[in-house]
Short mmCIF file of C-alpha atoms in Angstrom, two decimals:
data_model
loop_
_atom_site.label_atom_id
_atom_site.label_comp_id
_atom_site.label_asym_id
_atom_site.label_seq_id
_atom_site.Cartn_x
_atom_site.Cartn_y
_atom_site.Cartn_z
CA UNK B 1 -70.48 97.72 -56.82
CA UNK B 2 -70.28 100.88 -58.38
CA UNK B 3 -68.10 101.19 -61.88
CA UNK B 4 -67.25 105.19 -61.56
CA UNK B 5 -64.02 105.28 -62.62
CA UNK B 6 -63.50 102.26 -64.26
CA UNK B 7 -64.99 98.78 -64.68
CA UNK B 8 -61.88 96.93 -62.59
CA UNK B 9 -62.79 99.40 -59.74
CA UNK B 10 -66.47 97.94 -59.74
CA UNK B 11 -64.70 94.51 -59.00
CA UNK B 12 -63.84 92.87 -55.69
CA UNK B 13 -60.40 92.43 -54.82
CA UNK B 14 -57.38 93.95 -55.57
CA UNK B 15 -56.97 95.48 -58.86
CA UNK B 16 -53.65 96.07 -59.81
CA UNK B 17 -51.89 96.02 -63.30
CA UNK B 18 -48.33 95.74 -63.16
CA UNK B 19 -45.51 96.06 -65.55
CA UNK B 20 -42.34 94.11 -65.59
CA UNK B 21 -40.22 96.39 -63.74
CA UNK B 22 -43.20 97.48 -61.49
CA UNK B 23 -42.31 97.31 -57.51
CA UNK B 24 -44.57 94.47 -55.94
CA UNK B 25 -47.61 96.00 -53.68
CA UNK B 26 -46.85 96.23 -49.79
CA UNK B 27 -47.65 92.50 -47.74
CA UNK B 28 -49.64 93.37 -44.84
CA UNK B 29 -52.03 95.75 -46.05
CA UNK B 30 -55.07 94.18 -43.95
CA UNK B 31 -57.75 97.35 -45.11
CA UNK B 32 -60.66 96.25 -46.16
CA UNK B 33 -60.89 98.97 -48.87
CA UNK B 34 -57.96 100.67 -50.33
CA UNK B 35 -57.03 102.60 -53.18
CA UNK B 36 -53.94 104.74 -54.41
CA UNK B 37 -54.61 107.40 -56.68
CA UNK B 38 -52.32 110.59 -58.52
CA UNK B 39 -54.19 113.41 -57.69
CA UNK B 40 -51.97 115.00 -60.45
CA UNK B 41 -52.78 113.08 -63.07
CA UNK B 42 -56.28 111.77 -62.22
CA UNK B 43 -54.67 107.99 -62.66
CA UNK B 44 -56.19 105.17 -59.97
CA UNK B 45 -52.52 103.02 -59.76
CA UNK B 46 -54.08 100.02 -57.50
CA UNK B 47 -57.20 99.40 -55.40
CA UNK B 48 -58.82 96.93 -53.42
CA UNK B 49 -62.49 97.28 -53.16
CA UNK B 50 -62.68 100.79 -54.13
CA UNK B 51 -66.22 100.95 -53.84
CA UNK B 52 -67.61 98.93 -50.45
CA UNK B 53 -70.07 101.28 -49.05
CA UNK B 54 -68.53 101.60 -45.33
CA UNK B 55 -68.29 104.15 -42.49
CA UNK B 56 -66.59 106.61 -43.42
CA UNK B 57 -66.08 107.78 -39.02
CA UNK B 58 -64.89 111.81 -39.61
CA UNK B 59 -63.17 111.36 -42.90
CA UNK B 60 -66.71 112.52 -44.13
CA UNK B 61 -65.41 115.77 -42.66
CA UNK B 62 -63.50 116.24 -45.87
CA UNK B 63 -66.54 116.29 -47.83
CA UNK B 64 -67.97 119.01 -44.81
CA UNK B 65 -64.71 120.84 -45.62
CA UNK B 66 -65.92 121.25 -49.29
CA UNK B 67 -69.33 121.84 -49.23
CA UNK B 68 -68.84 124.48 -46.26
CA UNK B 69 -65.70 126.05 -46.07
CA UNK B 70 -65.89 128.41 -49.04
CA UNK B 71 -68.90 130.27 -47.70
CA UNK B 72 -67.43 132.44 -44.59
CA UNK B 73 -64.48 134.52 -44.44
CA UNK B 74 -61.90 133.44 -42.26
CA UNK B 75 -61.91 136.58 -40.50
CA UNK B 76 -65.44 136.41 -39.88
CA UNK B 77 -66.52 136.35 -35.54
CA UNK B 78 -69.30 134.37 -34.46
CA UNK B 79 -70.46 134.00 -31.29
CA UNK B 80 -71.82 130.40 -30.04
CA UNK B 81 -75.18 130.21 -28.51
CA UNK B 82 -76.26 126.78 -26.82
CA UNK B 83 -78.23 125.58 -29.08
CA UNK B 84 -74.87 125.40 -31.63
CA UNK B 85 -74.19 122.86 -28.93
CA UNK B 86 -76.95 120.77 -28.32
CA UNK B 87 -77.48 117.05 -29.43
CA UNK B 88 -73.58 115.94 -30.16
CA UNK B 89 -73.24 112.70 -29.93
CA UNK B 90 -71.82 110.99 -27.05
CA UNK B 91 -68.26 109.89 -27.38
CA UNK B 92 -67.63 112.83 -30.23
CA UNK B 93 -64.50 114.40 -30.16
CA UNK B 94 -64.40 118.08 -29.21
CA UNK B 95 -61.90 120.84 -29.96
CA UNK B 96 -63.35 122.46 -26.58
CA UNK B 97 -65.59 125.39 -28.12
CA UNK B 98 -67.83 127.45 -25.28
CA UNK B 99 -71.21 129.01 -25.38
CA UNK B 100 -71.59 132.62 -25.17
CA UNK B 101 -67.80 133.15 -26.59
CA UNK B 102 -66.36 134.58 -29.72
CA UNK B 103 -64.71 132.45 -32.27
CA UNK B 104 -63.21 133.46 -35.46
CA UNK B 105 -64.27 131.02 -38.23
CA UNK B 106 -60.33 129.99 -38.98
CA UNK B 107 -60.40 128.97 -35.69
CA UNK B 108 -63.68 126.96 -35.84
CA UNK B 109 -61.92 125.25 -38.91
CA UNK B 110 -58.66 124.25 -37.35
CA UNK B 111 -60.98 122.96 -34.48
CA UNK B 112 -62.59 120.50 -37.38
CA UNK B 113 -58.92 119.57 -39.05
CA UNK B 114 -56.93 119.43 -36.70
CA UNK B 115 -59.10 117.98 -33.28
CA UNK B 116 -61.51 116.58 -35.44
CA UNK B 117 -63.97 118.53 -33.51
CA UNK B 118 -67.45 118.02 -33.91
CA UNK B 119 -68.55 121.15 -31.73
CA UNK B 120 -66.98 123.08 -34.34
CA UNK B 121 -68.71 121.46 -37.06
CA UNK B 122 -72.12 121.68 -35.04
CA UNK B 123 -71.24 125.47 -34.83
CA UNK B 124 -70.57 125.51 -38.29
CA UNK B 125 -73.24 123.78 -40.00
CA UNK B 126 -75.95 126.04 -37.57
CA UNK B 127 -73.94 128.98 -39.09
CA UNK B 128 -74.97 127.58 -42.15
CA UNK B 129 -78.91 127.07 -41.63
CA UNK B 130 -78.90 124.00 -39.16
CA UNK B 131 -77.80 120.43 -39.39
CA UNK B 132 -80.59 119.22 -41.76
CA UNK B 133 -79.56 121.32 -44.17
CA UNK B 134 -75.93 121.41 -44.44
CA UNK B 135 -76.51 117.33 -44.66
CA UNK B 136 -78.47 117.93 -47.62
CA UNK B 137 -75.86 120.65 -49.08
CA UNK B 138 -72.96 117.58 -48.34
CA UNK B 139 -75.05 115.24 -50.39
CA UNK B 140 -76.03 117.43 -53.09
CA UNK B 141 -71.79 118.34 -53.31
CA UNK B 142 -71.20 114.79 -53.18
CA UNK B 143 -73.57 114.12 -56.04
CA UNK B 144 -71.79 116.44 -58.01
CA UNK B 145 -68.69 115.17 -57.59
CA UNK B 146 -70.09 111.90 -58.60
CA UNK B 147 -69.21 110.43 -55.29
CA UNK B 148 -72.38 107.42 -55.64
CA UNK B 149 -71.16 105.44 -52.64
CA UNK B 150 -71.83 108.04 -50.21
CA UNK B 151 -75.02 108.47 -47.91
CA UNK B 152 -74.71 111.41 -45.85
CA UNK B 153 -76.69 111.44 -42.42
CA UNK B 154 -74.23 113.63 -40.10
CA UNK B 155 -72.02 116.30 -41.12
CA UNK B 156 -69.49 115.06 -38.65
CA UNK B 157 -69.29 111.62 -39.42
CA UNK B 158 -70.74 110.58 -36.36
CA UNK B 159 -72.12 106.84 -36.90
CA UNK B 160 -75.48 106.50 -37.43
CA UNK B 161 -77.47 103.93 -39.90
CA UNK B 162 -77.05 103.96 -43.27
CA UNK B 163 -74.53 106.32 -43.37
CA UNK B 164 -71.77 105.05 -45.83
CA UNK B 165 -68.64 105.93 -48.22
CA UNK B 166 -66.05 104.61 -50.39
CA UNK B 167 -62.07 104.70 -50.54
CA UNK B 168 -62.96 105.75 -53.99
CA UNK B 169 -65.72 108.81 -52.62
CA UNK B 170 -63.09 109.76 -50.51
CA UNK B 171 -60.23 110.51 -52.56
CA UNK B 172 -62.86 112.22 -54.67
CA UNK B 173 -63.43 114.52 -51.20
CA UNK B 174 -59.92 114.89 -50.41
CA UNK B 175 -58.71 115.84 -54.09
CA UNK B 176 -61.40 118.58 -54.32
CA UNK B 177 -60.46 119.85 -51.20
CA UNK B 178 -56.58 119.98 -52.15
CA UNK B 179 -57.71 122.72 -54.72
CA UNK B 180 -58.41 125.26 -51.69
CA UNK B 181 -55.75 126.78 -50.66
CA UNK B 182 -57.57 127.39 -46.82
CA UNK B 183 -58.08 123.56 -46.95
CA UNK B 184 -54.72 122.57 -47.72
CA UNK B 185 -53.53 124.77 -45.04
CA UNK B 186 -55.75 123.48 -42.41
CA UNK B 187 -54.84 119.93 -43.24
CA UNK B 188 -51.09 120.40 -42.97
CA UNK B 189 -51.32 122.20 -40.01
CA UNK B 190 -49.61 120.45 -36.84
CA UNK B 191 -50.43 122.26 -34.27
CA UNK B 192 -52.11 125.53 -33.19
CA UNK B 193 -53.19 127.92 -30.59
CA UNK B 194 -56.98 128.06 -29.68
CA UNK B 195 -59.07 130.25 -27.94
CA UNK B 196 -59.84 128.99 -24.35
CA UNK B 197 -61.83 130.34 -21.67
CA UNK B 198 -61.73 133.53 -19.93
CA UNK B 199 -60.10 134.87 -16.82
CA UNK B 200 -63.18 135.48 -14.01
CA UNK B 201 -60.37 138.28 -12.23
CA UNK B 202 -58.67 140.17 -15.64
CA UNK B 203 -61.27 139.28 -17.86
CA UNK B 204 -58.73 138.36 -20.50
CA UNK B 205 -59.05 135.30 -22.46
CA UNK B 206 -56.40 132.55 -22.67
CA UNK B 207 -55.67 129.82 -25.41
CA UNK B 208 -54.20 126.57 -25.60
CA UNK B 209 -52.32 124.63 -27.77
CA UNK B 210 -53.98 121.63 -29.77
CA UNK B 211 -52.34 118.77 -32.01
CA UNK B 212 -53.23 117.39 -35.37
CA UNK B 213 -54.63 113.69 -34.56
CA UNK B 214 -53.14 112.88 -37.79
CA UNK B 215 -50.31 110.77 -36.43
CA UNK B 216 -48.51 110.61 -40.10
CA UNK B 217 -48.59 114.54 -39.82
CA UNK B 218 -47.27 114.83 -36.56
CA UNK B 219 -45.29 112.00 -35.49
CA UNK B 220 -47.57 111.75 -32.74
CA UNK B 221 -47.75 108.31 -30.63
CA UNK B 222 -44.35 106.70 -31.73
CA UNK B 223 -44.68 107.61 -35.80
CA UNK B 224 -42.40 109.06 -37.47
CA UNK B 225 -43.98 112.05 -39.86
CA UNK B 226 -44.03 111.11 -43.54
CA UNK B 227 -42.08 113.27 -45.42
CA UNK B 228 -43.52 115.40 -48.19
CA UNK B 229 -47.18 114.63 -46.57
CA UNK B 230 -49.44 117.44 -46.85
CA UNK B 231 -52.61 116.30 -45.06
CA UNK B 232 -55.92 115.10 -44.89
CA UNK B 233 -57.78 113.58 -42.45
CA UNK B 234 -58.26 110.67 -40.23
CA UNK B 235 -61.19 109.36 -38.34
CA UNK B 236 -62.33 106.38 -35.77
CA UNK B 237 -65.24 104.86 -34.35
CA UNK B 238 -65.82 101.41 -33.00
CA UNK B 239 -68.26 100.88 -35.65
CA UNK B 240 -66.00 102.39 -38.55
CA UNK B 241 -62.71 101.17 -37.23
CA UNK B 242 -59.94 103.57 -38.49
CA UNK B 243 -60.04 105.44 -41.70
CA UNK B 244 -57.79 107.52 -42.99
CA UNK B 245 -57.39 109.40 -46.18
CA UNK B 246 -53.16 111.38 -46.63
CA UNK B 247 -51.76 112.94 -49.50
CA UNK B 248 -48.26 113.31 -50.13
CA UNK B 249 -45.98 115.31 -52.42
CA UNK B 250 -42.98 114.18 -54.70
CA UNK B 251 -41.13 115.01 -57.92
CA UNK B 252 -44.26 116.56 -59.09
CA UNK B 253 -47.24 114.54 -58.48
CA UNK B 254 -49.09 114.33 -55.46
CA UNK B 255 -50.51 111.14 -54.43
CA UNK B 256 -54.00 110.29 -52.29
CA UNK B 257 -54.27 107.00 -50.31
CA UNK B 258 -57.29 105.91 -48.52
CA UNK B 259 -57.40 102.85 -46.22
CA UNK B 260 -60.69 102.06 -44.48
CA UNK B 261 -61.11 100.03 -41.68
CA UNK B 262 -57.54 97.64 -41.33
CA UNK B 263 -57.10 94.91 -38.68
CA UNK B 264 -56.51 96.65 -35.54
CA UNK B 265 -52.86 94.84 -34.75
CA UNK B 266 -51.09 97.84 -34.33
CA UNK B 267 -52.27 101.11 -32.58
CA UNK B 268 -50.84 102.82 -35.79
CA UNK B 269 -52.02 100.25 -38.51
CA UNK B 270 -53.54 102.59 -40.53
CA UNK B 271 -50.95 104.71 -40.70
CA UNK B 272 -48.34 102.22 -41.43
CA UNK B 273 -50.75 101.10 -43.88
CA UNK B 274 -50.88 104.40 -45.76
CA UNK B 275 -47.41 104.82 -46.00
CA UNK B 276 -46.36 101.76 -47.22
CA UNK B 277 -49.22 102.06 -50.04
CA UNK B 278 -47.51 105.87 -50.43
CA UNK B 279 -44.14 104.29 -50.78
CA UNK B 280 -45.10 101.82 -53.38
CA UNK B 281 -47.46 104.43 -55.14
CA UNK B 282 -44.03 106.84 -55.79
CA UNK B 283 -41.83 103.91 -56.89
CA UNK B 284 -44.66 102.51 -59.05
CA UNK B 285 -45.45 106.22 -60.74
CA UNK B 286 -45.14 105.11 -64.84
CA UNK B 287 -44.64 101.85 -64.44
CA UNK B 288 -48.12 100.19 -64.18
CA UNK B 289 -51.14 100.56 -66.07
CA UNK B 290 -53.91 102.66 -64.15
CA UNK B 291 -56.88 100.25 -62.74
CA UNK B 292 -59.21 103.61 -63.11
CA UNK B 293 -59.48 107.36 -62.64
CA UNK B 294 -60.78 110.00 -60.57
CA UNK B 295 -64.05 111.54 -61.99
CA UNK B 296 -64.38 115.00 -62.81
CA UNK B 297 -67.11 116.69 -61.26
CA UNK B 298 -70.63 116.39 -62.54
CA UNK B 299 -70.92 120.14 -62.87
CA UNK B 300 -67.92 120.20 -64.47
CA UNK B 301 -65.30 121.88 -62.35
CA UNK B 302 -64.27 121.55 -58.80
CA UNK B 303 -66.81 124.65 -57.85
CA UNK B 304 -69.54 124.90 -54.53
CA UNK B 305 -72.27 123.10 -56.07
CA UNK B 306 -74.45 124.28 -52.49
CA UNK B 307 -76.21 127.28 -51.98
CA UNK B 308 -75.31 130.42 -50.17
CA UNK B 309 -75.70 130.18 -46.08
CA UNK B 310 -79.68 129.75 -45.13
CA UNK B 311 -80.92 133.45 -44.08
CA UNK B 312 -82.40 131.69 -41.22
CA UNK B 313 -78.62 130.67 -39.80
CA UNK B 314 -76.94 133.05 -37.58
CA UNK B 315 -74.16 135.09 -39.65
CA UNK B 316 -70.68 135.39 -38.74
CA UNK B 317 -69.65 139.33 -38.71
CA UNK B 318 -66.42 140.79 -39.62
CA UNK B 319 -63.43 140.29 -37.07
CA UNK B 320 -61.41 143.01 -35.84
CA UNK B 321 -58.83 141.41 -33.73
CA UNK B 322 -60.23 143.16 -30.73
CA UNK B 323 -61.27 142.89 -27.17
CA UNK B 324 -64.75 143.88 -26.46
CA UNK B 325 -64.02 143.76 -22.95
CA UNK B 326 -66.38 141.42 -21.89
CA UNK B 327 -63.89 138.54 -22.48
CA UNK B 328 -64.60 137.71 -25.97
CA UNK B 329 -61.58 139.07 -28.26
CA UNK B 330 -60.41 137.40 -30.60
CA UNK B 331 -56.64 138.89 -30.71
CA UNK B 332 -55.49 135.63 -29.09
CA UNK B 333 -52.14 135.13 -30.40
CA UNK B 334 -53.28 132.31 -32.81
CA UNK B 335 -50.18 130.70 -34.39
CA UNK B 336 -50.23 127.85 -36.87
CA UNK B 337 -47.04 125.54 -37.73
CA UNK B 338 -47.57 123.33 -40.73
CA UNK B 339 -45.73 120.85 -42.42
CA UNK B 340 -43.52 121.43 -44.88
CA UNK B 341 -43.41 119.50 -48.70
CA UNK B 342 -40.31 117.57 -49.41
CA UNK B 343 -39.26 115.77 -52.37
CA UNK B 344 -37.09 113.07 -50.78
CA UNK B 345 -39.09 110.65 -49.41
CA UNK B 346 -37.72 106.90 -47.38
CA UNK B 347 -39.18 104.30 -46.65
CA UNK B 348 -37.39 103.82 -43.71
CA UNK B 349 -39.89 105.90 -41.27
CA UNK B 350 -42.06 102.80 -41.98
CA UNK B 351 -39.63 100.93 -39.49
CA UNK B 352 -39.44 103.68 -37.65
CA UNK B 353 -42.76 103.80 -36.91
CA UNK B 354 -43.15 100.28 -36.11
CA UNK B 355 -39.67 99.86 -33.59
CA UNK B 356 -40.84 103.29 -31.64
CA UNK B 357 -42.32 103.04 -28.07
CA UNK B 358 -46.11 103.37 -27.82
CA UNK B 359 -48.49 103.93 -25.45
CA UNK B 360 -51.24 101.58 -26.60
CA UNK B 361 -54.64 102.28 -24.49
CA UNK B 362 -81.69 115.65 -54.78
CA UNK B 363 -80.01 112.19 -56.19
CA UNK B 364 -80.46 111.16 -59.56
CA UNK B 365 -84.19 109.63 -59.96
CA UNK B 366 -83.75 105.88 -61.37
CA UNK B 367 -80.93 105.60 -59.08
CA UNK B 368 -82.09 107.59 -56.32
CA UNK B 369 -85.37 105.17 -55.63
CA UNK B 370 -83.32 101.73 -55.85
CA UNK B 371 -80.75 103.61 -53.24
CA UNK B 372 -83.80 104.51 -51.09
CA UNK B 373 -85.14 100.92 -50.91
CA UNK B 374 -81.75 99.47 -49.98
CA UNK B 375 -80.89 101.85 -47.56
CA UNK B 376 -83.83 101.70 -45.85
CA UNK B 377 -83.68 97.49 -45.79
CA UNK B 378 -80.39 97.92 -44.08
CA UNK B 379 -81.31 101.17 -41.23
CA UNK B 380 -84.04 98.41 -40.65
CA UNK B 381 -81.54 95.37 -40.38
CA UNK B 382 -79.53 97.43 -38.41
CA UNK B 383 -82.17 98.45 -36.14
CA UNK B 384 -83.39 95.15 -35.72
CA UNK B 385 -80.32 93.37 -35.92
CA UNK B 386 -77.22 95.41 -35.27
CA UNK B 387 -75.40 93.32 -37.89
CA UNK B 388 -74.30 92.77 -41.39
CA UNK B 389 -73.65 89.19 -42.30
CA UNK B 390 -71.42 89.92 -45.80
CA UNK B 391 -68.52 88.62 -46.64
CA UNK B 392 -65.23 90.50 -45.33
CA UNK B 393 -67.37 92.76 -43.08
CA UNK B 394 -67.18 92.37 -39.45
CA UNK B 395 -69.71 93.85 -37.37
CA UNK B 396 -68.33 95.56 -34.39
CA UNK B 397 -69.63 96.31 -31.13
CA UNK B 398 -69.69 99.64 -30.06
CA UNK B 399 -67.56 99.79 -26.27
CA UNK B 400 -68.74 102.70 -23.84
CA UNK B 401 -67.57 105.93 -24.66
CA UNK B 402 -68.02 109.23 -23.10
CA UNK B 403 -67.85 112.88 -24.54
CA UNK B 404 -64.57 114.87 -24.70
CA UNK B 405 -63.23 118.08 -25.03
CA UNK B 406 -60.14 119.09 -26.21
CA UNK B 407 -57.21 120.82 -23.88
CA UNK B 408 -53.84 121.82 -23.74
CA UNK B 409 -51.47 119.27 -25.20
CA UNK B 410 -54.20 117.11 -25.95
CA UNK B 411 -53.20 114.79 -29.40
CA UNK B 412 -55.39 111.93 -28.83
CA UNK B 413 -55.93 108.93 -27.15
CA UNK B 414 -53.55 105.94 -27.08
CA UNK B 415 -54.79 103.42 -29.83
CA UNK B 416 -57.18 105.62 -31.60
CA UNK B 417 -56.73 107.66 -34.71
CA UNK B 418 -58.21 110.43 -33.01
CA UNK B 419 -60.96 110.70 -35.88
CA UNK B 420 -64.16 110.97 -33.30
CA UNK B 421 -62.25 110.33 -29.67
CA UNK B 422 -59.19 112.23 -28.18
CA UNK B 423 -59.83 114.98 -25.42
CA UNK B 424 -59.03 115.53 -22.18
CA UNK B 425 -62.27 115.57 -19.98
CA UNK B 426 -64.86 112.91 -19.66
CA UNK B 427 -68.00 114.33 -18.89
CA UNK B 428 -70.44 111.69 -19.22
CA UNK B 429 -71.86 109.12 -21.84
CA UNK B 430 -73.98 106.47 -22.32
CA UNK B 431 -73.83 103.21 -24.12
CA UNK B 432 -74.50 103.14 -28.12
CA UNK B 433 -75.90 100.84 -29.75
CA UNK B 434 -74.43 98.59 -32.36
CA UNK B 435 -74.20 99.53 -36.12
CA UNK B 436 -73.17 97.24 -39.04
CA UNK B 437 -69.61 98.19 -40.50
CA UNK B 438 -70.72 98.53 -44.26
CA UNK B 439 -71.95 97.24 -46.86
CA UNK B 440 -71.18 96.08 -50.12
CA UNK B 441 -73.10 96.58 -53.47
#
């Protein structure tokens, strides 16, 4: 495995270094990579496996988020064509975004953060020349960041072979993005209004309401909300399992965990997961050694390290908050309630959670070449095989799934993070084929 960060991060297992009046770390943490990091600080306070190569599901949004969102005003109107639509995958979740509409681009973002939509980042990314190359721009930002462990092949997240991060690459994503102010308030938004469809009789458009699928967030699906938690972002696929990346605020610091992929005995596990690790990571602040530390960027600074939007992309053009009378204003009434920071946080939402009643339903050269060879030995296995046979990695099949779209009071499916599921409307799918879970270097 990779040693960025540390040498003990490059080792399997948990890594943790403990003084004598250090709290114990959380039983039950099943995740099959973990790590607990002060953004603050830059200190990695425990980790297990920090570096397994694994599907990241949309938590690879986060690193979307960073290479993308500093290049369009938030004001900015664009209007979606078809194509912005075509070829997402089946199952994806969907914020509910229409051809031939106006959207602001703070509404296409709260579509990506907060539904997890991948229409809005297909709208996005063709705003920003096209698929291909916003996957490029992703890599080339996570190369700078120093992020080794991850493989970009969707901007979404959406599984497909060889495409792979780390607990470790993640907090990388999510810490970066905590520097933007328009991130941070996109993540710690809870809910929202967004533009709908428009009236065939007035002509007017409506909007609907749509939830955060970040249960820790919201409270959503029998958990109680973490205080002091300011975001970031979850994700799910059969293949991926749940992931989840949250940061949280006290006394000062701010702390990132990252759990991929836990043992799915609990609709929330990876929740309950996070906060426990949270809980520990306050009460352990100065009192163990660090096991590692977050990188600073290659470049030097937490700045774009991509290129202005392709010419060839359509460009988004100034909003005015008007009707044009052909049903696409964008003076929809848009509210946004985030959460708030708090510096008390208890331990006791963790039983909380669990008692509640849920409804359960390019790269560098040297490196770059021996990365090429083993990634393209395991698309091939994959292909072939649809397995991985290492050690702690479980191949899972990937269950029928349909495409969604988001709705009014829509926070998710029963079970499911909400990372690339949660919708309202099925409207037709096919069966994928199965992917290997990760890998491990």
């Amino acid at each position: 495995m990779s040693t960025v960060g540390g040498e003990l991060l490059g080792l399997p297992g948990v890594q943790v270094r403990s003084g004598g009046d250090a709290p114990r770390l959380p039983e039950e943490i099943t995740g099959q990579s973990w790590m607990v990091s002060d953004a603050t600080t830059g200190e990695v306070l425990a980790a297990r496996n920090a570096h397994w190569e694994l599907p990241p599901a949309s938590t690879l949004k986060m690193l979307f988020a960073d290479t993308v969102l500093p290049k369009f005003p938030k004001g900015a109107v664009h209007r979606v064509s078809p194509e912005e639509l075509a070829d997402i995958g089946d199952g994806s979740s969907m914020v509910g975004i229409k051809e031939h509409l106006d959207y602001r681009v703070e509404d296409l973002w709260r579509g990506v953060f907060l539904r997890s939509g991948n229409d809005a980042v297909h709208v996005l990314s063709h705003m920003n020349g096209g698929i291909a190359a916003t996957v490029r721009e992703m890599q080339a930002k996570a190369d700078d960041l120093q992020a080794d462990d991850t493989h970009v092949v969707s901007p979404d997240g959406y599984d497909q072979p060889g495409q792979v991060s780390s607990a470790y690459d993640l907090t990388l994503f999510a810490r970066e993005g905590l520097r933007n102010a328009d991130f941070r308030s996109y993540c710690a938004t809870k809910t929202a209004k967004f533009p709908g469809d428009v009236d065939a009789k007035t002509r007017k458009r409506d909007a609907f309401e749509i939830q955060n699928t970040d249960r820790l967030l919201t409270g959503a699906w029998g958990m109680t909300p973490y205080p002091g938690l300011i975001g970031v972002k979850n994700g799910f696929t059969s293949n991926a399992g749940n992931t989840f990346t949250g940061a949280a605020e006290k006394n000062g610091h701010t702390l990132i965990v990252t759990v991929m992929h836990p043992e799915p005995v609990h609709p929330n596990q990876v929740y309950l997961e996070t906060g426990r690790l949270l809980d520990w990571g306050f009460a352990a602040l100065g009192k163990v050694t660090p096991v590692g530390s977050l990188v600073a960027p290659r470049s030097g600074e937490g700045t774009d390290a991509s290129p202005t939007p392709s010419q060839t992309g359509q460009q988004a053009r100034p909003g005015t908050g008007k009707d044009d009378g052909q049903g696409n204003g964008t003076d929809d009434g848009t509210e946004a309630v985030q959460a708030g920071s708090t510096d008390g946080v208890s331990s006791g939402w963790v039983a909380a959670g669990i008692g509640a009643v849920l409804v359960v339903g390019g790269w560098g050269l040297a490196r770059g070449r021996a990365r090429s060879r083993r990634r393209s030995a395991w698309a091939a296995a994959a292909a072939s095989a649809g397995t991985v046979g290492t050690t702690g990695s479980t191949a899972l099949g990937a269950s029928r799934t349909s495409r969604t779209t988001g709705g009014p009071g829509v926070s998710g499916a029963p079970g499911v993070s909400g990372g690339e599921r949660g919708g309202s409307t099925a409207v037709g799918g096919r069966r994928r084929r199965r992917l290997p879970i990760g890998r491990r270097r």
